PDB file of C-alpha atoms in Angstrom:
ATOM      1  CA  MET A 153      18.254 -41.553  -8.275  1.00 32.00           C
ATOM      2  CA  ARG A 154      17.356 -37.953  -9.130  1.00 37.00           C
ATOM      3  CA  ALA A 155      15.001 -39.149 -11.894  1.00 34.00           C
ATOM      4  CA  MET A 156      13.222 -41.417  -9.396  1.00 32.00           C
ATOM      5  CA  ILE A 157      12.742 -38.557  -6.948  1.00 33.00           C
ATOM      6  CA  LEU A 158      11.358 -36.324  -9.713  1.00 32.00           C
ATOM      7  CA  ALA A 159       8.994 -39.079 -10.835  1.00 33.00           C
ATOM      8  CA  LEU A 160       7.702 -39.579  -7.301  1.00 33.00           C
ATOM      9  CA  ALA A 161       7.243 -35.838  -6.852  1.00 42.00           C
ATOM     10  CA  ALA A 162       5.130 -35.711 -10.021  1.00 43.00           C
ATOM     11  CA  LEU A 163       3.025 -38.744  -9.063  1.00 40.00           C
ATOM     12  CA  PRO A 164       0.184 -36.989  -7.200  1.00 45.00           C
ATOM     13  CA  ALA A 165      -0.454 -34.619 -10.102  1.00 41.00           C
ATOM     14  CA  GLY A 166      -0.303 -37.363 -12.714  1.00 43.00           C
ATOM     15  CA  ALA A 167      -2.368 -39.793 -10.663  1.00 45.00           C
ATOM     16  CA  ALA A 168      -4.908 -37.084  -9.937  1.00 39.00           C
ATOM     17  CA  ALA A 169      -6.402 -36.760 -13.399  1.00 46.00           C
ATOM     18  CA  GLY A 170      -9.289 -39.203 -12.892  1.00 58.00           C
ATOM     19  CA  ASP A 171      -9.690 -39.092  -9.108  1.00 87.00           C
ATOM     20  CA  VAL A 172     -10.191 -35.418  -8.305  1.00 94.00           C
ATOM     21  CA  ARG A 173     -12.836 -34.809  -5.643  1.00 94.00           C
ATOM     22  CA  THR A 174     -14.788 -31.568  -5.599  1.00 96.00           C
ATOM     23  CA  VAL A 175     -15.379 -29.940  -2.219  1.00 96.00           C
ATOM     24  CA  VAL A 176     -17.723 -26.946  -2.191  1.00 97.00           C
ATOM     25  CA  ALA A 177     -18.857 -25.574   1.169  1.00 97.00           C
ATOM     26  CA  ASP A 178     -20.131 -22.447   2.880  1.00 96.00           C
ATOM     27  CA  LEU A 179     -18.853 -21.717   6.363  1.00 96.00           C
ATOM     28  CA  PRO A 180     -20.332 -21.564   8.895  1.00 94.00           C
ATOM     29  CA  GLY A 181     -22.251 -24.691   7.987  1.00 93.00           C
ATOM     30  CA  PRO A 182     -25.936 -25.385   8.575  1.00 92.00           C
ATOM     31  CA  VAL A 183     -25.373 -27.130  11.942  1.00 93.00           C
ATOM     32  CA  GLU A 184     -23.818 -25.161  14.787  1.00 91.00           C
ATOM     33  CA  PHE A 185     -20.453 -26.530  16.022  1.00 91.00           C
ATOM     34  CA  GLU A 186     -20.170 -28.933  13.056  1.00 93.00           C
ATOM     35  CA  ALA A 187     -18.204 -28.678   9.852  1.00 94.00           C
ATOM     36  CA  PRO A 188     -20.271 -28.866   6.653  1.00 96.00           C
ATOM     37  CA  GLU A 189     -20.789 -32.384   5.286  1.00 95.00           C
ATOM     38  CA  ALA A 190     -18.494 -31.724   2.287  1.00 95.00           C
ATOM     39  CA  LEU A 191     -15.558 -31.228   4.694  1.00 96.00           C
ATOM     40  CA  GLN A 192     -16.506 -34.132   6.963  1.00 93.00           C
ATOM     41  CA  VAL A 193     -16.246 -36.608   4.080  1.00 93.00           C
ATOM     42  CA  LEU A 194     -12.941 -35.214   2.753  1.00 94.00           C
ATOM     43  CA  GLU A 195     -10.493 -37.951   1.725  1.00 94.00           C
ATOM     44  CA  GLU A 196      -6.776 -37.963   1.036  1.00 95.00           C
ATOM     45  CA  GLY A 197      -5.823 -37.160  -2.514  1.00 96.00           C
ATOM     46  CA  PRO A 198      -6.393 -34.420  -5.074  1.00 96.00           C
ATOM     47  CA  VAL A 199      -9.288 -32.071  -4.451  1.00 97.00           C
ATOM     48  CA  TRP A 200     -10.839 -29.066  -6.186  1.00 97.00           C
ATOM     49  CA  LEU A 201     -11.719 -26.775  -3.270  1.00 97.00           C
ATOM     50  CA  ASP A 202     -14.211 -23.912  -3.241  1.00 97.00           C
ATOM     51  CA  LEU A 203     -14.930 -22.509   0.236  1.00 97.00           C
ATOM     52  CA  SER A 204     -16.844 -19.351   1.134  1.00 97.00           C
ATOM     53  CA  ILE A 205     -16.252 -18.196   4.706  1.00 96.00           C
ATOM     54  CA  ALA A 206     -18.724 -15.673   6.095  1.00 94.00           C
ATOM     55  CA  PRO A 207     -18.697 -13.691   9.324  1.00 90.00           C
ATOM     56  CA  PRO A 208     -18.508 -14.356  12.181  1.00 89.00           C
ATOM     57  CA  LEU A 209     -15.852 -16.900  11.130  1.00 91.00           C
ATOM     58  CA  ASP A 210     -12.528 -15.303  10.295  1.00 88.00           C
ATOM     59  CA  PRO A 211      -9.615 -17.344   8.937  1.00 95.00           C
ATOM     60  CA  ALA A 212      -6.049 -16.579   9.948  1.00 96.00           C
ATOM     61  CA  GLY A 213      -3.302 -16.155   7.370  1.00 95.00           C
ATOM     62  CA  GLN A 214       0.401 -16.854   7.614  1.00 95.00           C
ATOM     63  CA  GLN A 215       2.491 -14.129   6.032  1.00 89.00           C
ATOM     64  CA  GLU A 216       5.781 -14.627   4.184  1.00 86.00           C
ATOM     65  CA  ASP A 217       7.736 -13.781   7.357  1.00 91.00           C
ATOM     66  CA  GLY A 218       6.014 -16.663   9.201  1.00 92.00           C
ATOM     67  CA  SER A 219       3.758 -14.505  11.389  1.00 95.00           C
ATOM     68  CA  TRP A 220       0.033 -15.250  11.669  1.00 95.00           C
ATOM     69  CA  SER A 221      -2.843 -12.776  11.831  1.00 94.00           C
ATOM     70  CA  GLY A 222      -6.521 -12.629  11.016  1.00 93.00           C
ATOM     71  CA  ILE A 223      -7.281 -11.958   7.362  1.00 92.00           C
ATOM     72  CA  VAL A 224      -8.523  -8.389   7.153  1.00 86.00           C
ATOM     73  CA  CYS A 225     -10.632  -7.389   4.169  1.00 86.00           C
ATOM     74  CA  ASP A 226      -9.994  -3.650   3.808  1.00 82.00           C
ATOM     75  CA  SER A 227     -10.937  -3.944   0.137  1.00 84.00           C
ATOM     76  CA  HIS A 228     -12.195  -6.624  -2.214  1.00 87.00           C
ATOM     77  CA  GLY A 229      -9.921  -8.863  -4.262  1.00 89.00           C
ATOM     78  CA  GLU A 230      -7.038 -11.276  -3.831  1.00 92.00           C
ATOM     79  CA  VAL A 231      -5.359 -11.679  -0.450  1.00 92.00           C
ATOM     80  CA  SER A 232      -1.763 -12.840  -0.104  1.00 91.00           C
ATOM     81  CA  ALA A 233      -1.095 -15.620   2.400  1.00 93.00           C
ATOM     82  CA  LYS A 234       1.485 -18.388   2.637  1.00 95.00           C
ATOM     83  CA  SER A 235      -1.021 -20.554   4.514  1.00 97.00           C
ATOM     84  CA  VAL A 236      -4.594 -20.129   5.760  1.00 97.00           C
ATOM     85  CA  SER A 237      -6.060 -21.642   8.920  1.00 97.00           C
ATOM     86  CA  VAL A 238      -9.736 -22.138   8.120  1.00 97.00           C
ATOM     87  CA  PRO A 239     -12.325 -22.167  10.917  1.00 95.00           C
ATOM     88  CA  THR A 240     -14.536 -25.128   9.978  1.00 95.00           C
ATOM     89  CA  GLY A 241     -17.111 -24.601  12.710  1.00 91.00           C
ATOM     90  CA  SER A 242     -15.918 -27.748  14.502  1.00 92.00           C
ATOM     91  CA  ASN A 243     -13.171 -28.257  17.066  1.00 91.00           C
ATOM     92  CA  HIS A 244     -12.811 -31.799  15.729  1.00 93.00           C
ATOM     93  CA  LEU A 245     -12.002 -30.906  12.119  1.00 95.00           C
ATOM     94  CA  LEU A 246      -9.040 -28.590  11.563  1.00 95.00           C
ATOM     95  CA  LEU A 247      -8.143 -27.270   8.115  1.00 97.00           C
ATOM     96  CA  GLU A 248      -5.004 -25.581   6.823  1.00 97.00           C
ATOM     97  CA  VAL A 249      -4.832 -24.536   3.170  1.00 98.00           C
ATOM     98  CA  ARG A 250      -1.522 -23.626   1.495  1.00 97.00           C
ATOM     99  CA  PRO A 251      -2.282 -21.725  -1.738  1.00 96.00           C
ATOM    100  CA  GLY A 252       1.239 -21.922  -3.195  1.00 95.00           C
ATOM    101  CA  THR A 253       2.778 -19.431  -5.593  1.00 92.00           C
ATOM    102  CA  PRO A 254       0.792 -17.679  -8.346  1.00 89.00           C
ATOM    103  CA  GLU A 255       3.418 -18.721 -10.909  1.00 91.00           C
ATOM    104  CA  GLN A 256       3.063 -22.457 -10.197  1.00 93.00           C
ATOM    105  CA  HIS A 257      -0.478 -22.601  -8.796  1.00 95.00           C
ATOM    106  CA  ALA A 258      -2.446 -20.067 -10.833  1.00 91.00           C
ATOM    107  CA  ALA A 259      -5.834 -21.685 -10.067  1.00 93.00           C
ATOM    108  CA  ASN A 260      -5.376 -21.235  -6.300  1.00 96.00           C
ATOM    109  CA  MET A 261      -6.591 -18.053  -4.697  1.00 95.00           C
ATOM    110  CA  VAL A 262      -7.664 -16.520  -1.417  1.00 96.00           C
ATOM    111  CA  SER A 263      -9.877 -13.487  -1.897  1.00 96.00           C
ATOM    112  CA  CYS A 264     -12.197 -11.059  -0.166  1.00 95.00           C
ATOM    113  CA  ASN A 265     -15.461 -11.108  -2.120  1.00 95.00           C
ATOM    114  CA  TYR A 266     -18.212  -8.519  -1.836  1.00 93.00           C
ATOM    115  CA  ALA A 267     -21.218  -9.646   0.203  1.00 92.00           C
ATOM    116  CA  PRO A 268     -23.566  -6.727   0.973  1.00 91.00           C
ATOM    117  CA  GLN A 269     -25.558  -8.734   3.541  1.00 92.00           C
ATOM    118  CA  TYR A 270     -22.527  -8.447   5.875  1.00 90.00           C
ATOM    119  CA  SER A 271     -21.995  -4.719   5.325  1.00 88.00           C
ATOM    120  CA  ASP A 272     -22.320  -2.319   8.251  1.00 87.00           C
ATOM    121  CA  GLU A 273     -20.614   0.793   9.610  1.00 85.00           C
ATOM    122  CA  THR A 274     -17.461  -1.188  10.503  1.00 80.00           C
ATOM    123  CA  SER A 275     -17.229  -3.585   7.534  1.00 78.00           C
ATOM    124  CA  LEU A 276     -17.325  -3.325   3.741  1.00 80.00           C
ATOM    125  CA  GLY A 277     -19.321  -6.527   3.607  1.00 88.00           C
ATOM    126  CA  HIS A 278     -17.333  -9.565   2.545  1.00 92.00           C
ATOM    127  CA  VAL A 279     -16.926 -13.304   2.496  1.00 95.00           C
ATOM    128  CA  ILE A 280     -13.510 -14.872   2.199  1.00 96.00           C
ATOM    129  CA  ARG A 281     -13.264 -17.346  -0.646  1.00 97.00           C
ATOM    130  CA  ILE A 282     -10.596 -20.013  -0.943  1.00 97.00           C
ATOM    131  CA  LYS A 283     -10.497 -21.993  -4.137  1.00 96.00           C
ATOM    132  CA  GLY A 284      -8.133 -24.057  -6.197  1.00 97.00           C
ATOM    133  CA  CYS A 285      -6.456 -27.395  -6.733  1.00 97.00           C
ATOM    134  CA  TYR A 286      -4.886 -29.112  -3.713  1.00 97.00           C
ATOM    135  CA  PHE A 287      -3.634 -32.429  -2.422  1.00 97.00           C
ATOM    136  CA  ALA A 288      -5.411 -33.263   0.859  1.00 97.00           C
ATOM    137  CA  ASN A 289      -3.330 -34.882   3.615  1.00 96.00           C
ATOM    138  CA  SER A 290      -4.857 -36.051   6.888  1.00 95.00           C
ATOM    139  CA  ILE A 291      -3.162 -35.962  10.263  1.00 91.00           C
ATOM    140  CA  SER A 292      -5.066 -37.639  13.061  1.00 83.00           C
ATOM    141  CA  ILE A 293      -4.619 -36.209  16.509  1.00 82.00           C
ATOM    142  CA  PRO A 294      -6.261 -37.632  19.657  1.00 86.00           C
ATOM    143  CA  THR A 295      -9.445 -35.543  19.579  1.00 88.00           C
ATOM    144  CA  ALA A 296      -9.591 -34.300  15.991  1.00 91.00           C
ATOM    145  CA  ASN A 297      -8.675 -34.760  12.376  1.00 92.00           C
ATOM    146  CA  GLN A 298      -6.420 -32.114  10.848  1.00 95.00           C
ATOM    147  CA  TRP A 299      -6.361 -31.656   7.089  1.00 97.00           C
ATOM    148  CA  ILE A 300      -3.468 -29.959   5.337  1.00 97.00           C
ATOM    149  CA  LEU A 301      -4.158 -29.027   1.732  1.00 98.00           C
ATOM    150  CA  ASN A 302      -0.968 -28.562  -0.275  1.00 98.00           C
ATOM    151  CA  PRO A 303      -1.034 -26.786  -3.637  1.00 97.00           C
ATOM    152  CA  LEU A 304      -1.167 -28.636  -6.942  1.00 96.00           C
ATOM    153  CA  PRO A 305      -0.957 -27.099 -10.411  1.00 93.00           C
ATOM    154  CA  ALA A 306      -4.334 -26.521 -12.089  1.00 90.00           C
ATOM    155  CA  SER A 307      -3.609 -29.303 -14.588  1.00 91.00           C
ATOM    156  CA  ALA A 308      -3.817 -31.832 -11.730  1.00 92.00           C
ATOM    157  CA  CYS A 309      -7.487 -30.896 -11.290  1.00 90.00           C
ATOM    158  CA  GLN A 310      -8.186 -30.739 -15.014  1.00 79.00           C
ATOM    159  CA  SER A 311      -8.339 -26.914 -14.835  1.00 52.00           C
ATOM    160  CA  ARG A 312     -11.738 -26.745 -13.142  1.00 51.00           C
ATOM    161  CA  ASP A 313     -13.107 -23.265 -12.661  1.00 49.00           C
TER     162      ASP A 313
END
């Protein structure tokens, strides 16, 4: 029984090798109040994600203690978060990304990247980037589609960079 459970747990990563979708998007998207096309056509299964989130959109991060707060970029580099609620620009497409642990999911990262066009007297100038290998799961709710992206090891996405 235990072997069967372990085999089923490994299935998404093993099945992912040839069917990995690539989703690259900049938020906010080109159309106001709509998610970018790359997110609108997201499908269940393994995905290589690369999102850049610029002001005025600010994702919220869940800390290890379970509390949520806006991600604050006081400096540039990696940001620690158990889960990230990504503002897609649409109230009808919700996105939660769970980066996983660095030891098991080394390709997954949330970071504050330098972007001088957003620099002013109150901000260092940044975009928040979320990238890595995930398994996309869809949850339909009456007025929207919620996507939860769970971490996969980099090998499941053929170590894309």
